[in-house]
Tab-separated table of C-alpha atoms in Angstrom:
chain	number	residue	atom	x	y	z
A	13	SER	CA	21.770	-41.912	57.997
A	14	ILE	CA	24.904	-40.883	54.659
A	15	PRO	CA	23.748	-37.826	52.364
A	16	SER	CA	24.275	-39.087	49.211
A	17	GLY	CA	26.862	-36.341	47.149
A	18	GLN	CA	28.095	-34.959	49.852
A	19	ILE	CA	31.711	-36.439	51.906
A	20	THR	CA	31.068	-38.320	54.751
A	21	GLY	CA	34.036	-37.861	57.076
A	22	LEU	CA	34.494	-41.162	59.601
A	23	LEU	CA	37.100	-40.742	62.464
A	24	GLY	CA	38.018	-41.385	65.405
A	25	PRO	CA	41.515	-43.124	66.605
A	26	SER	CA	43.041	-46.053	65.750
A	27	GLY	CA	40.918	-49.727	66.478
A	28	CYS	CA	37.811	-47.201	67.465
A	29	GLY	CA	35.785	-49.673	65.370
A	30	LYS	CA	35.809	-47.488	61.434
A	31	THR	CA	37.077	-50.313	59.759
A	32	THR	CA	34.336	-52.523	60.896
A	33	LEU	CA	31.942	-50.146	60.483
A	34	MET	CA	32.715	-49.749	56.483
A	35	ARG	CA	32.623	-53.591	56.472
A	36	ALA	CA	29.202	-54.219	57.140
A	37	ILE	CA	27.933	-51.529	54.804
A	38	VAL	CA	30.273	-53.024	52.021
A	39	GLY	CA	29.090	-56.161	52.919
A	40	VAL	CA	31.855	-58.239	54.021
A	41	GLN	CA	31.882	-57.836	57.761
A	42	LYS	CA	29.197	-59.993	59.955
A	43	THR	CA	26.667	-58.170	62.390
A	44	ALA	CA	26.155	-59.524	65.771
A	45	GLY	CA	22.579	-57.138	65.379
A	46	GLY	CA	20.703	-54.645	63.305
A	47	THR	CA	20.935	-54.139	59.656
A	48	VAL	CA	22.624	-52.012	56.910
A	49	THR	CA	21.472	-50.624	53.833
A	50	VAL	CA	22.729	-49.071	51.252
A	51	LEU	CA	20.804	-47.761	48.458
A	52	GLY	CA	17.870	-49.489	49.030
A	53	GLU	CA	19.527	-53.137	49.556
A	54	PRO	CA	20.867	-54.953	52.184
A	55	ALA	CA	24.123	-54.394	52.283
A	56	GLY	CA	26.433	-56.480	50.362
A	57	SER	CA	23.475	-57.865	48.040
A	58	ARG	CA	24.430	-59.109	44.455
A	59	GLN	CA	22.567	-55.898	43.191
A	60	LEU	CA	25.558	-53.900	44.303
A	61	ARG	CA	28.008	-55.565	43.265
A	62	SER	CA	28.726	-52.210	40.331
A	63	ARG	CA	27.270	-49.356	42.094
A	64	VAL	CA	28.989	-49.661	45.142
A	65	SER	CA	33.243	-49.462	45.296
A	66	TYR	CA	35.438	-50.246	48.563
A	67	ALA	CA	39.427	-49.255	48.921
A	68	THR	CA	41.091	-50.704	51.668
A	69	GLN	CA	43.683	-49.471	53.812
A	70	SER	CA	46.065	-52.016	52.331
A	71	ALA	CA	46.634	-51.622	48.474
A	72	SER	CA	44.198	-55.004	47.028
A	73	VAL	CA	46.489	-55.166	43.741
A	74	TYR	CA	47.860	-57.641	41.664
A	75	ASP	CA	51.584	-57.135	42.427
A	76	ASP	CA	53.179	-59.286	39.318
A	77	LEU	CA	51.336	-57.106	37.154
A	78	THR	CA	51.671	-53.307	35.634
A	79	VAL	CA	49.800	-50.360	37.147
A	80	ALA	CA	47.361	-50.532	33.375
A	81	GLN	CA	46.952	-54.521	33.085
A	82	ASN	CA	45.669	-54.523	36.866
A	83	LEU	CA	42.858	-51.816	35.999
A	84	SER	CA	42.515	-53.259	32.380
A	85	SER	CA	42.115	-56.771	34.578
A	86	PHE	CA	39.723	-55.513	37.358
A	87	ALA	CA	37.811	-53.568	33.647
A	88	SER	CA	37.261	-56.837	32.166
A	89	ILE	CA	34.814	-57.753	35.274
A	90	LEU	CA	32.934	-55.143	35.442
A	91	GLY	CA	31.873	-54.490	31.748
A	92	SER	CA	33.702	-51.449	32.016
A	93	ARG	CA	35.967	-49.425	29.033
A	94	ARG	CA	38.556	-49.382	27.664
A	95	ALA	CA	38.831	-45.925	28.066
A	96	ASP	CA	37.771	-46.035	31.406
A	97	VAL	CA	41.261	-47.598	32.522
A	98	ALA	CA	43.269	-44.494	31.556
A	99	ALA	CA	41.001	-41.992	32.810
A	100	VAL	CA	40.750	-43.330	36.274
A	101	ILE	CA	45.159	-44.082	36.282
A	102	ASP	CA	44.907	-39.636	34.834
A	103	ARG	CA	42.049	-38.633	37.427
A	104	VAL	CA	44.959	-40.590	40.562
A	105	GLY	CA	48.301	-39.062	39.079
A	106	LEU	CA	49.229	-42.421	37.421
A	107	ARG	CA	49.910	-42.005	34.532
A	108	GLY	CA	53.686	-41.911	34.428
A	109	GLN	CA	53.529	-45.119	36.640
A	110	ALA	CA	51.289	-47.149	33.831
A	111	LYS	CA	53.722	-49.503	32.796
A	112	GLN	CA	55.295	-50.132	35.293
A	113	ARG	CA	55.078	-53.152	38.217
A	114	VAL	CA	53.109	-52.606	41.567
A	115	GLU	CA	55.683	-54.031	43.039
A	116	SER	CA	58.410	-51.414	41.812
A	117	LEU	CA	56.202	-48.744	43.590
A	118	SER	CA	55.433	-46.920	46.597
A	119	GLY	CA	52.905	-47.670	49.077
A	120	GLY	CA	51.579	-44.861	48.381
A	121	GLN	CA	51.807	-45.383	44.988
A	122	LYS	CA	49.971	-48.149	45.580
A	123	ASN	CA	47.217	-47.409	46.977
A	124	ARG	CA	46.123	-45.141	44.521
A	125	VAL	CA	46.484	-48.060	42.099
A	126	SER	CA	43.598	-49.774	44.798
A	127	LEU	CA	42.037	-46.169	44.581
A	128	ALA	CA	41.928	-46.262	40.647
A	129	VAL	CA	40.075	-49.857	40.896
A	130	ALA	CA	37.680	-47.619	43.014
A	131	MET	CA	36.693	-45.637	41.291
A	132	LEU	CA	35.934	-47.880	37.595
A	133	GLY	CA	32.501	-47.458	36.364
A	134	ASP	CA	31.549	-44.512	38.444
A	135	PRO	CA	30.364	-45.934	41.589
A	136	GLU	CA	27.192	-44.248	43.321
A	137	VAL	CA	28.838	-45.143	46.943
A	138	LEU	CA	33.203	-45.388	46.998
A	139	VAL	CA	34.130	-46.334	50.670
A	140	LEU	CA	37.304	-45.388	51.139
A	141	ASP	CA	39.467	-47.002	53.964
A	142	GLU	CA	42.090	-44.529	54.964
A	143	PRO	CA	42.848	-43.617	51.553
A	144	THR	CA	45.035	-40.777	52.358
A	145	GLY	CA	47.489	-42.819	54.955
A	146	GLY	CA	51.209	-41.731	54.974
A	147	ARG	CA	50.801	-39.270	52.281
A	148	ASP	CA	52.460	-36.249	51.885
A	149	PRO	CA	50.170	-32.887	52.582
A	150	GLY	CA	51.170	-32.379	48.820
A	151	ARG	CA	49.748	-35.731	47.386
A	152	ARG	CA	46.510	-35.776	50.585
A	153	GLU	CA	45.538	-32.089	49.404
A	154	GLU	CA	46.087	-33.741	45.707
A	155	LEU	CA	43.699	-36.666	46.503
A	156	TRP	CA	40.692	-34.297	48.306
A	157	ALA	CA	40.509	-32.192	45.244
A	158	LEU	CA	39.948	-35.870	43.295
A	159	PHE	CA	37.090	-36.603	46.467
A	160	ARG	CA	35.591	-32.753	45.977
A	161	ALA	CA	35.383	-33.431	41.995
A	162	LEU	CA	34.080	-36.845	42.663
A	163	ALA	CA	31.098	-36.059	44.944
A	164	ASP	CA	30.419	-32.735	43.206
A	165	GLY	CA	29.652	-35.340	40.258
A	166	GLY	CA	26.715	-36.983	42.794
A	167	ALA	CA	29.204	-39.718	44.221
A	168	THR	CA	28.342	-41.087	47.619
A	169	LEU	CA	32.318	-40.612	49.314
A	170	LEU	CA	32.214	-42.407	52.723
A	171	VAL	CA	36.221	-41.469	54.132
A	172	SER	CA	38.073	-43.110	56.959
A	173	SER	CA	40.904	-41.573	58.573
A	174	HIS	CA	42.306	-41.192	61.666
A	175	VAL	CA	43.829	-37.295	61.213
A	176	MET	CA	41.572	-34.842	62.365
A	177	ASP	CA	42.368	-32.304	60.637
A	178	GLU	CA	40.804	-34.186	57.563
A	179	ALA	CA	37.441	-33.533	59.072
A	180	MET	CA	37.081	-29.817	57.594
A	181	ARG	CA	37.415	-30.998	54.220
A	182	CYS	CA	33.627	-33.438	54.596
A	183	ASP	CA	30.670	-32.324	54.402
A	184	ARG	CA	29.748	-34.257	57.168
A	185	LEU	CA	31.103	-36.453	59.623
A	186	ILE	CA	30.856	-39.442	61.881
A	187	LEU	CA	33.549	-39.264	64.604
A	188	MET	CA	33.680	-42.606	66.633
A	189	ARG	CA	35.037	-43.509	69.648
A	190	ASP	CA	35.552	-47.374	71.085
A	191	GLY	CA	33.119	-48.625	68.917
A	192	GLN	CA	30.639	-45.878	69.669
A	193	VAL	CA	29.163	-42.870	67.332
A	194	VAL	CA	30.008	-40.175	69.866
A	195	ALA	CA	28.999	-37.578	67.191
A	196	ASP	CA	27.182	-37.504	64.035
A	197	THR	CA	27.444	-33.639	62.965
A	198	THR	CA	28.760	-30.854	60.040
A	199	PRO	CA	32.047	-28.901	60.668
A	200	PRO	CA	30.783	-25.939	61.407
A	201	GLU	CA	28.428	-27.952	64.286
A	202	LEU	CA	31.524	-29.576	65.343
A	203	LEU	CA	33.098	-26.640	66.182
A	204	ARG	CA	29.726	-24.560	67.361
A	205	ALA	CA	28.713	-27.251	69.568
A	206	THR	CA	32.037	-27.528	71.264
A	207	GLY	CA	32.956	-23.470	71.402
A	208	THR	CA	36.360	-24.571	69.276
A	209	SER	CA	38.546	-23.328	66.833
A	210	ASP	CA	40.205	-26.788	65.278
A	211	ALA	CA	38.458	-30.935	64.747
A	212	ASP	CA	41.515	-32.339	66.877
A	213	ALA	CA	39.865	-29.605	70.291
A	214	ALA	CA	36.934	-30.479	68.970
A	215	PHE	CA	36.818	-34.206	69.424
A	216	LEU	CA	39.303	-34.246	72.865
A	217	ALA	CA	35.496	-31.953	73.769
A	218	LEU	CA	33.637	-34.648	73.039
A	219	ILE	CA	35.414	-37.338	74.489
A	220	GLN	CA	35.686	-35.412	77.931
A	221	ARG	CA	32.331	-35.025	77.593
A	222	ASP	CA	31.365	-38.073	76.923
A	223	ASP	CA	33.680	-38.973	79.698
A	224	HIS	CA	32.099	-36.545	82.033
A	225	ARG	CA	28.640	-38.656	81.317
A	226	GLY	CA	29.972	-41.180	81.953
A	227	ARG	CA	30.937	-40.896	85.344
A	228	HIS	CA	27.881	-39.276	86.553
A	229	ALA	CA	26.087	-41.793	85.136
A	230	GLY	CA	27.992	-44.532	87.282
A	231	ALA	CA	27.767	-42.567	90.199
A	232	GLU	CA	23.798	-42.788	89.961
A	233	GLU	CA	23.882	-45.687	89.610
A	234	GLY	CA	26.020	-46.861	92.602
A	235	ALA	CA	24.072	-44.321	93.811
A	236	ALA	CA	20.789	-45.993	93.263
A	237	SER	CA	22.114	-49.208	94.069
């Protein structure tokens, strides 16, 4: 259960299942069981298309168009106002690159174009897969300030990362390992429960606790058999 109007961090090492879970929430991933409901509707429902946005790890924009042309194209599909295009370009810090073709941008800038597309139409839920990956510290700081502003404005954000220090920037945390949720908590509670002072140490403590439980369960099963 993800609270509205907050930043929920989905954290864990690469390959732990973050992207698969996010795709299930957006409704583009087949699931083997269970249900996913978003804003009261089944994930992927037509009614959610203007209410939920998704920014993938790789930039999902057209290389042969300029930044502004990309945003205008997607805005016309969504029925967004022309003023929204300029506004989101400003918010992701690409005003100076608005007339550049996307193919001429850096990888980080391309991903910011994708983020701008995801912000069009003021969606209620933004699902952002590794949006700060490969960014320098200054740019990461700017992006987190933007995420906070979006949440303060009432949007619900689900942000994935494998950089554990970003956990402390979230309101709530879902920590994953090997396709399983190992903790659903808040940053202060995570530190308190593990007796640690930073997110990296806390996650290691959770892994060790999980491994210990697995060995203990295995030993009990062996004794029972």
